[in-house]
Amino acid sequence: MVKVIRLDGFILFIVLALVFIRRHSDHCPSKKVPGETHLATTVPSSVDLAETELAFIYRGMKGSMTCRGSVLQVSLIERPVQSDRITAMPVNLPEEIENYRDRCWCRESELRVEEPLAAERFIDRVGFCSALTDARRPGPSLYIAVCGRRDAHMPRNVQKDPESSLTWTIKDEVVRRGRVYYGKLRGNRSIFITRRLVPHFNALCGLTHRQERTLLSQSAQNILSVLRKEWEMATGDLRSASGVTERSAFTKAIDELQRVFKVIPGEIVYQPKFSYIWTLAEGRFQDELSTAIRREDALKELARAYLSGAGMTWRGELARVTGLTNPDAGTGNWALVDEGFASRVAPGVYRLKDLD
């Protein structure tokens, strides 16, 4: 707390403190509490700073500066501090929002998805959804829609679980039909995308032909070159033809091509042995992948699609579901607020305007 302070003295206090921190924060040993550093210096005696204390965050370190008379003391907490930390999603959403999600995401028994045509309608309605995630992850999911309840959990032994088996069967048939997009966009989680949003995802994640040589790995380029000649191939044949024979390297390259909307699984076969049939994404979605979409418009439409089904999004939820960065997700949500489609309830929390 500042008791008596002159403007010129306060400015000098700040300058000396920052210079001292910059010089000594990286190598001064801790003296009191582990993880903290305490520094001290002396300012000119002619400068009367009285008793001054200031809290600050500097280069990811949290600390405080205190001046008593001519002695300046600085305390730094060396562990990283994020000044705008994304808070965890709350355990309980408002019940009206949960009920809204139950209807939109088929989390009610009477709305259960039980066959491929119903699954395609579900994907078209929500815009995009995960394939096999359960209630432990946010967002719409085909597995949850098949279960028809909000607390669905994927069992360890999926082969003997009727709901998991039905989800796998529907997923395979939807992939074979090719009316919606299916592929891996982030991590090991696969996602379904309705045709109308494929151009928007491609605008954010896709690569042009000119970018392929510089941004794709050599293994990915080899696989893509083979598929452009053969159009579609099973996993074993594609590994041999491309020269990427090591299983881990092939899987990594295929995932890389899926993330940039170049290759998708066209079919999943189980006889005579299990295998994916890989094909070019432009073979099934040529018009959608050739459509040019501005990045700002793509972010807005993805945010619109998710908010339309979620009713309200919590801080970091859209980024976690789609794989967007937090600034990009915020850009999309703010565009909806400017348009009047959504309202901002709190920092990072957006609500569908129709539900207000």
CSV table of C-alpha atoms in Angstrom, one decimal:
chain,number,residue,atom,x,y,z
A,1,MET,CA,0.0,0.0,0.0
A,2,VAL,CA,1.4,3.4,-0.9
A,3,LYS,CA,1.4,5.9,2.0
A,4,VAL,CA,3.4,8.9,0.7
A,5,ILE,CA,4.9,8.9,-2.8
A,6,ARG,CA,6.0,11.5,-5.4
A,7,LEU,CA,5.4,10.8,-9.1
A,8,ASP,CA,9.1,11.0,-10.0
A,9,GLY,CA,10.0,8.7,-7.2
A,10,PHE,CA,7.4,6.1,-8.2
A,11,ILE,CA,8.7,6.1,-11.8
A,12,LEU,CA,12.2,5.6,-10.6
A,13,PHE,CA,11.0,2.8,-8.3
A,14,ILE,CA,9.4,0.9,-11.2
A,15,VAL,CA,12.4,1.4,-13.5
A,16,LEU,CA,15.0,0.2,-10.9
A,17,ALA,CA,12.8,-2.8,-10.0
A,18,LEU,CA,12.4,-4.0,-13.6
A,19,VAL,CA,16.1,-3.5,-14.4
A,20,PHE,CA,17.1,-5.4,-11.3
A,21,ILE,CA,14.7,-8.3,-12.0
A,22,ARG,CA,15.9,-8.6,-15.6
A,23,ARG,CA,19.5,-8.8,-14.5
A,24,HIS,CA,19.1,-11.2,-11.6
A,25,SER,CA,15.9,-13.3,-11.8
A,26,ASP,CA,17.5,-16.1,-13.9
A,27,HIS,CA,20.5,-16.9,-11.6
A,28,CYS,CA,19.8,-15.6,-8.1
A,29,PRO,CA,19.4,-18.5,-5.6
A,30,SER,CA,16.3,-19.0,-3.5
A,31,LYS,CA,16.7,-17.9,0.1
A,32,LYS,CA,13.4,-18.6,1.8
A,33,VAL,CA,10.7,-20.7,0.2
A,34,PRO,CA,11.5,-23.2,-2.5
A,35,GLY,CA,10.4,-21.9,-5.9
A,36,GLU,CA,10.8,-18.3,-4.8
A,37,THR,CA,13.6,-15.8,-5.2
A,38,HIS,CA,14.1,-12.7,-2.9
A,39,LEU,CA,16.3,-9.9,-4.2
A,40,ALA,CA,17.3,-6.6,-2.5
A,41,THR,CA,19.0,-3.4,-3.7
A,42,THR,CA,19.4,0.2,-2.6
A,43,VAL,CA,18.1,3.3,-4.3
A,44,PRO,CA,19.7,6.8,-3.9
A,45,SER,CA,19.1,8.2,-0.4
A,46,SER,CA,17.9,11.4,-1.9
A,47,VAL,CA,14.8,9.7,-3.2
A,48,ASP,CA,12.1,9.3,-0.6
A,49,LEU,CA,9.8,6.4,-1.6
A,50,ALA,CA,8.3,6.0,1.9
A,51,GLU,CA,6.7,2.5,2.1
A,52,THR,CA,5.6,1.1,-1.2
A,53,GLU,CA,4.4,-2.3,-2.2
A,54,LEU,CA,3.4,-3.5,-5.7
A,55,ALA,CA,2.3,-6.9,-7.1
A,56,PHE,CA,3.2,-7.8,-10.6
A,57,ILE,CA,3.6,-10.6,-13.2
A,58,TYR,CA,6.9,-10.5,-15.2
A,59,ARG,CA,7.9,-13.0,-17.9
A,60,GLY,CA,5.5,-15.6,-16.5
A,61,MET,CA,6.7,-15.1,-12.9
A,62,LYS,CA,4.5,-13.8,-10.2
A,63,GLY,CA,6.0,-11.5,-7.6
A,64,SER,CA,5.9,-8.4,-5.5
A,65,MET,CA,8.2,-5.3,-5.0
A,66,THR,CA,8.5,-3.6,-1.7
A,67,CYS,CA,10.4,-0.4,-0.9
A,68,ARG,CA,11.1,0.8,2.7
A,69,GLY,CA,13.2,3.9,2.8
A,70,SER,CA,16.1,3.4,0.4
A,71,VAL,CA,15.9,-0.4,0.3
A,72,LEU,CA,14.1,-2.1,-2.6
A,73,GLN,CA,13.1,-5.7,-2.1
A,74,VAL,CA,11.8,-8.0,-4.9
A,75,SER,CA,10.2,-11.4,-4.4
A,76,LEU,CA,9.7,-13.7,-7.4
A,77,ILE,CA,7.8,-16.9,-7.6
A,78,GLU,CA,9.7,-18.8,-10.3
A,79,ARG,CA,6.9,-21.2,-11.3
A,80,PRO,CA,5.1,-20.2,-14.5
A,81,VAL,CA,2.0,-18.1,-14.0
A,82,GLN,CA,-0.6,-17.7,-16.7
A,83,SER,CA,-2.4,-14.3,-16.4
A,84,ASP,CA,-5.4,-15.4,-18.5
A,85,ARG,CA,-5.7,-19.1,-17.5
A,86,ILE,CA,-8.4,-21.1,-19.2
A,87,THR,CA,-10.7,-22.3,-16.4
A,88,ALA,CA,-11.8,-25.9,-16.3
A,89,MET,CA,-15.3,-26.7,-17.6
A,90,PRO,CA,-17.8,-26.8,-14.8
A,91,VAL,CA,-19.1,-30.1,-13.7
A,92,ASN,CA,-22.8,-29.0,-13.8
A,93,LEU,CA,-24.3,-27.0,-16.6
A,94,PRO,CA,-27.6,-25.2,-16.0
A,95,GLU,CA,-30.4,-27.8,-16.3
A,96,GLU,CA,-32.1,-26.0,-19.1
A,97,ILE,CA,-28.9,-26.1,-21.1
A,98,GLU,CA,-28.5,-29.8,-20.4
A,99,ASN,CA,-32.1,-30.4,-21.5
A,100,TYR,CA,-31.4,-28.5,-24.7
A,101,ARG,CA,-28.3,-30.5,-25.4
A,102,ASP,CA,-30.3,-33.7,-24.7
A,103,ARG,CA,-32.6,-32.8,-27.5
A,104,CYS,CA,-30.0,-31.6,-30.0
A,105,TRP,CA,-27.4,-34.3,-29.4
A,106,CYS,CA,-29.9,-37.2,-29.2
A,107,ARG,CA,-29.2,-37.9,-25.5
A,108,GLU,CA,-32.7,-39.1,-24.9
A,109,SER,CA,-33.9,-42.7,-25.3
A,110,GLU,CA,-36.7,-41.8,-27.8
A,111,LEU,CA,-34.1,-39.9,-30.0
A,112,ARG,CA,-31.6,-42.8,-30.1
A,113,VAL,CA,-29.6,-43.3,-33.4
A,114,GLU,CA,-30.1,-46.9,-34.5
A,115,GLU,CA,-29.2,-47.0,-38.2
A,116,PRO,CA,-26.8,-45.3,-40.7
A,117,LEU,CA,-29.5,-43.0,-42.2
A,118,ALA,CA,-30.4,-41.6,-38.8
A,119,ALA,CA,-26.7,-41.2,-38.1
A,120,GLU,CA,-26.2,-39.1,-41.2
A,121,ARG,CA,-29.2,-36.9,-40.3
A,122,PHE,CA,-27.8,-36.5,-36.8
A,123,ILE,CA,-24.4,-35.4,-38.3
A,124,ASP,CA,-26.1,-33.0,-40.7
A,125,ARG,CA,-28.0,-31.4,-37.8
A,126,VAL,CA,-25.1,-30.9,-35.4
A,127,GLY,CA,-22.6,-30.0,-38.1
A,128,PHE,CA,-19.8,-32.1,-36.7
A,129,CYS,CA,-19.4,-34.7,-34.0
A,130,SER,CA,-16.9,-37.2,-32.6
A,131,ALA,CA,-17.3,-40.8,-33.5
A,132,LEU,CA,-16.5,-42.8,-30.3
A,133,THR,CA,-16.1,-40.4,-27.4
A,134,ASP,CA,-18.3,-40.7,-24.4
A,135,ALA,CA,-19.6,-38.3,-21.7
A,136,ARG,CA,-16.1,-37.6,-20.3
A,137,ARG,CA,-15.4,-35.4,-23.3
A,138,PRO,CA,-17.4,-32.4,-24.4
A,139,GLY,CA,-19.3,-32.1,-27.6
A,140,PRO,CA,-21.8,-34.2,-29.6
A,141,SER,CA,-20.8,-37.9,-30.2
A,142,LEU,CA,-22.2,-40.7,-32.4
A,143,TYR,CA,-21.6,-43.1,-29.5
A,144,ILE,CA,-23.6,-41.0,-27.1
A,145,ALA,CA,-26.4,-40.6,-29.7
A,146,VAL,CA,-26.5,-44.4,-30.1
A,147,CYS,CA,-26.7,-44.9,-26.3
A,148,GLY,CA,-29.4,-42.2,-26.0
A,149,ARG,CA,-28.3,-40.9,-22.6
A,150,ARG,CA,-26.1,-38.1,-21.4
A,151,ASP,CA,-24.0,-40.2,-19.0
A,152,ALA,CA,-22.8,-42.8,-21.5
A,153,HIS,CA,-19.4,-44.3,-20.8
A,154,MET,CA,-17.4,-46.5,-23.2
A,155,PRO,CA,-16.7,-49.8,-21.5
A,156,ARG,CA,-13.3,-51.4,-21.6
A,157,ASN,CA,-14.5,-54.5,-23.5
A,158,VAL,CA,-16.2,-52.9,-26.4
A,159,GLN,CA,-16.6,-56.1,-28.4
A,160,LYS,CA,-19.1,-57.5,-25.9
A,161,ASP,CA,-21.0,-54.3,-25.4
A,162,PRO,CA,-24.1,-54.0,-27.6
A,163,GLU,CA,-24.1,-50.2,-27.8
A,164,SER,CA,-20.4,-50.0,-28.7
A,165,SER,CA,-20.8,-52.7,-31.3
A,166,LEU,CA,-23.8,-51.0,-32.9
A,167,THR,CA,-21.8,-47.7,-33.0
A,168,TRP,CA,-18.9,-49.4,-34.8
A,169,THR,CA,-21.3,-51.0,-37.3
A,170,ILE,CA,-23.1,-47.7,-38.0
A,171,LYS,CA,-19.8,-45.9,-38.3
A,172,ASP,CA,-18.4,-48.3,-40.8
A,173,GLU,CA,-21.5,-48.1,-42.9
A,174,VAL,CA,-21.6,-44.3,-42.8
A,175,VAL,CA,-17.9,-44.3,-43.9
A,176,ARG,CA,-18.7,-46.6,-46.8
A,177,ARG,CA,-21.7,-44.5,-48.0
A,178,GLY,CA,-19.5,-41.4,-48.1
A,179,ARG,CA,-22.2,-38.8,-47.6
A,180,VAL,CA,-20.5,-37.2,-44.7
A,181,TYR,CA,-16.8,-36.5,-44.1
A,182,TYR,CA,-14.9,-38.9,-41.8
A,183,GLY,CA,-11.3,-38.6,-40.7
A,184,LYS,CA,-8.8,-37.7,-37.9
A,185,LEU,CA,-8.3,-34.0,-37.4
A,186,ARG,CA,-6.5,-34.0,-34.0
A,187,GLY,CA,-4.9,-36.7,-31.9
A,188,ASN,CA,-6.3,-40.1,-32.3
A,189,ARG,CA,-10.0,-39.0,-32.2
A,190,SER,CA,-12.0,-39.3,-35.4
A,191,ILE,CA,-14.7,-36.8,-36.4
A,192,PHE,CA,-17.7,-36.7,-38.7
A,193,ILE,CA,-18.3,-33.5,-40.6
A,194,THR,CA,-21.4,-32.6,-42.6
A,195,ARG,CA,-20.8,-31.6,-46.2
A,196,ARG,CA,-21.7,-28.0,-45.7
A,197,LEU,CA,-18.9,-27.5,-43.2
A,198,VAL,CA,-16.2,-29.3,-45.1
A,199,PRO,CA,-15.1,-26.1,-46.9
A,200,HIS,CA,-14.8,-24.3,-43.6
A,201,PHE,CA,-12.7,-27.0,-41.9
A,202,ASN,CA,-10.6,-27.1,-45.0
A,203,ALA,CA,-10.0,-23.4,-44.9
A,204,LEU,CA,-8.6,-23.7,-41.4
A,205,CYS,CA,-6.7,-27.0,-41.7
A,206,GLY,CA,-6.2,-27.8,-45.4
A,207,LEU,CA,-3.2,-27.4,-47.6
A,208,THR,CA,-3.0,-26.2,-51.2
A,209,HIS,CA,-1.0,-28.2,-53.8
A,210,ARG,CA,1.7,-25.6,-53.6
A,211,GLN,CA,2.1,-26.1,-49.9
A,212,GLU,CA,2.4,-29.9,-50.0
A,213,ARG,CA,6.1,-30.0,-50.8
A,214,THR,CA,7.1,-27.7,-48.0
A,215,LEU,CA,4.7,-28.6,-45.3
A,216,LEU,CA,4.2,-32.4,-45.7
A,217,SER,CA,6.7,-34.9,-44.6
A,218,GLN,CA,8.4,-37.1,-47.2
A,219,SER,CA,6.5,-40.2,-46.1
A,220,ALA,CA,3.2,-38.3,-46.5
A,221,GLN,CA,4.2,-37.1,-49.9
A,222,ASN,CA,5.1,-40.6,-51.0
A,223,ILE,CA,1.7,-41.9,-49.9
A,224,LEU,CA,-0.2,-39.1,-51.6
A,225,SER,CA,1.7,-39.6,-54.8
A,226,VAL,CA,0.8,-43.3,-54.9
A,227,LEU,CA,-2.9,-42.6,-54.2
A,228,ARG,CA,-3.1,-40.0,-56.9
A,229,LYS,CA,-2.1,-42.7,-59.4
A,230,GLU,CA,-4.1,-45.6,-58.0
A,231,TRP,CA,-7.0,-43.6,-56.5
A,232,GLU,CA,-7.6,-46.1,-53.6
A,233,MET,CA,-5.6,-48.8,-51.9
A,234,ALA,CA,-5.7,-51.0,-48.9
A,235,THR,CA,-3.3,-50.4,-46.0
A,236,GLY,CA,-0.9,-53.2,-46.8
A,237,ASP,CA,-0.7,-52.5,-50.5
A,238,LEU,CA,-0.3,-48.7,-49.9
A,239,ARG,CA,2.6,-49.4,-47.5
A,240,SER,CA,4.4,-51.5,-50.0
A,241,ALA,CA,3.8,-49.2,-53.0
A,242,SER,CA,4.8,-46.0,-51.1
A,243,GLY,CA,7.9,-47.5,-49.5
A,244,VAL,CA,6.7,-46.5,-46.1
A,245,THR,CA,6.8,-50.0,-44.7
A,246,GLU,CA,7.3,-49.3,-41.0
A,247,ARG,CA,3.9,-49.4,-39.3
A,248,SER,CA,4.5,-46.4,-37.0
A,249,ALA,CA,5.8,-44.2,-39.8
A,250,PHE,CA,2.9,-45.1,-42.1
A,251,THR,CA,0.3,-44.4,-39.4
A,252,LYS,CA,1.9,-41.1,-38.6
A,253,ALA,CA,2.0,-40.1,-42.3
A,254,ILE,CA,-1.6,-41.2,-42.8
A,255,ASP,CA,-2.8,-39.2,-39.8
A,256,GLU,CA,-0.8,-36.2,-41.2
A,257,LEU,CA,-2.7,-36.5,-44.5
A,258,GLN,CA,-6.0,-36.8,-42.8
A,259,ARG,CA,-5.4,-33.6,-40.7
A,260,VAL,CA,-4.9,-31.6,-43.9
A,261,PHE,CA,-7.9,-33.0,-45.8
A,262,LYS,CA,-5.9,-35.0,-48.4
A,263,VAL,CA,-6.7,-38.6,-47.6
A,264,ILE,CA,-9.7,-40.3,-45.9
A,265,PRO,CA,-10.7,-43.9,-45.3
A,266,GLY,CA,-13.2,-44.8,-48.0
A,267,GLU,CA,-14.2,-48.2,-46.5
A,268,ILE,CA,-13.4,-50.5,-43.6
A,269,VAL,CA,-13.2,-54.2,-44.5
A,270,TYR,CA,-12.9,-57.2,-42.1
A,271,GLN,CA,-12.5,-60.1,-44.6
A,272,PRO,CA,-10.2,-61.7,-45.4
A,273,LYS,CA,-8.5,-59.5,-42.8
A,274,PHE,CA,-9.1,-56.1,-41.2
A,275,SER,CA,-8.0,-53.2,-43.3
A,276,TYR,CA,-8.8,-49.6,-44.2
A,277,ILE,CA,-9.3,-48.7,-47.9
A,278,TRP,CA,-7.7,-45.3,-48.3
A,279,THR,CA,-8.8,-42.9,-50.9
A,280,LEU,CA,-8.3,-39.2,-51.8
A,281,ALA,CA,-10.6,-36.7,-50.0
A,282,GLU,CA,-11.1,-34.8,-53.3
A,283,GLY,CA,-12.6,-37.9,-54.9
A,284,ARG,CA,-15.7,-37.7,-52.6
A,285,PHE,CA,-15.7,-34.0,-51.7
A,286,GLN,CA,-14.3,-32.3,-54.8
A,287,ASP,CA,-16.8,-29.4,-54.8
A,288,GLU,CA,-16.5,-28.8,-51.1
A,289,LEU,CA,-12.6,-28.8,-51.1
A,290,SER,CA,-12.4,-26.5,-54.1
A,291,THR,CA,-14.7,-23.9,-52.4
A,292,ALA,CA,-12.8,-20.8,-51.1
A,293,ILE,CA,-13.8,-19.6,-47.7
A,294,ARG,CA,-12.3,-16.7,-45.7
A,295,ARG,CA,-10.7,-17.7,-42.5
A,296,GLU,CA,-12.9,-15.4,-40.4
A,297,ASP,CA,-16.0,-16.8,-42.0
A,298,ALA,CA,-14.9,-20.3,-41.3
A,299,LEU,CA,-14.3,-19.6,-37.7
A,300,LYS,CA,-17.7,-18.0,-37.3
A,301,GLU,CA,-19.6,-20.9,-39.0
A,302,LEU,CA,-17.8,-23.5,-36.9
A,303,ALA,CA,-18.7,-21.5,-33.7
A,304,ARG,CA,-22.3,-21.2,-35.0
A,305,ALA,CA,-22.7,-24.9,-35.7
A,306,TYR,CA,-21.4,-25.8,-32.2
A,307,LEU,CA,-23.4,-23.2,-30.3
A,308,SER,CA,-26.6,-24.1,-32.2
A,309,GLY,CA,-26.4,-27.6,-30.6
A,310,ALA,CA,-24.8,-26.7,-27.3
A,311,GLY,CA,-27.0,-23.8,-26.4
A,312,MET,CA,-24.2,-22.3,-24.3
A,313,THR,CA,-20.4,-22.8,-24.5
A,314,TRP,CA,-18.0,-22.5,-21.5
A,315,ARG,CA,-14.6,-21.1,-21.7
A,316,GLY,CA,-12.3,-23.2,-23.8
A,317,GLU,CA,-15.0,-25.7,-24.8
A,318,LEU,CA,-15.1,-24.8,-28.5
A,319,ALA,CA,-11.3,-25.0,-28.7
A,320,ARG,CA,-11.2,-28.3,-27.0
A,321,VAL,CA,-13.9,-29.9,-29.2
A,322,THR,CA,-12.6,-28.6,-32.6
A,323,GLY,CA,-8.9,-28.4,-32.0
A,324,LEU,CA,-8.8,-24.7,-32.7
A,325,THR,CA,-6.6,-22.4,-30.7
A,326,ASN,CA,-8.3,-20.3,-27.9
A,327,PRO,CA,-7.9,-17.0,-29.8
A,328,ASP,CA,-9.4,-18.6,-33.0
A,329,ALA,CA,-12.3,-20.0,-31.0
A,330,GLY,CA,-12.8,-16.6,-29.4
A,331,THR,CA,-12.8,-14.9,-32.8
A,332,GLY,CA,-15.6,-17.1,-34.0
A,333,ASN,CA,-17.7,-16.6,-30.9
A,334,TRP,CA,-17.2,-12.8,-31.0
A,335,ALA,CA,-18.4,-12.8,-34.6
A,336,LEU,CA,-21.6,-14.4,-33.5
A,337,VAL,CA,-22.0,-11.8,-30.8
A,338,ASP,CA,-21.5,-9.0,-33.3
A,339,GLU,CA,-24.1,-10.6,-35.6
A,340,GLY,CA,-26.6,-10.9,-32.7
A,341,PHE,CA,-26.7,-14.7,-32.9
A,342,ALA,CA,-25.2,-15.1,-29.5
A,343,SER,CA,-24.7,-13.2,-26.3
A,344,ARG,CA,-21.6,-13.0,-24.1
A,345,VAL,CA,-22.6,-14.1,-20.5
A,346,ALA,CA,-19.1,-13.9,-19.0
A,347,PRO,CA,-15.5,-13.9,-20.3
A,348,GLY,CA,-15.3,-16.9,-22.7
A,349,VAL,CA,-18.9,-18.0,-22.0
A,350,TYR,CA,-21.4,-17.5,-24.8
A,351,ARG,CA,-25.1,-18.3,-25.0
A,352,LEU,CA,-27.5,-18.8,-27.8
A,353,LYS,CA,-29.6,-15.6,-28.2
A,354,ASP,CA,-32.8,-17.5,-28.7
A,355,LEU,CA,-32.4,-19.1,-25.3
A,356,ASP,CA,-32.2,-15.7,-23.4
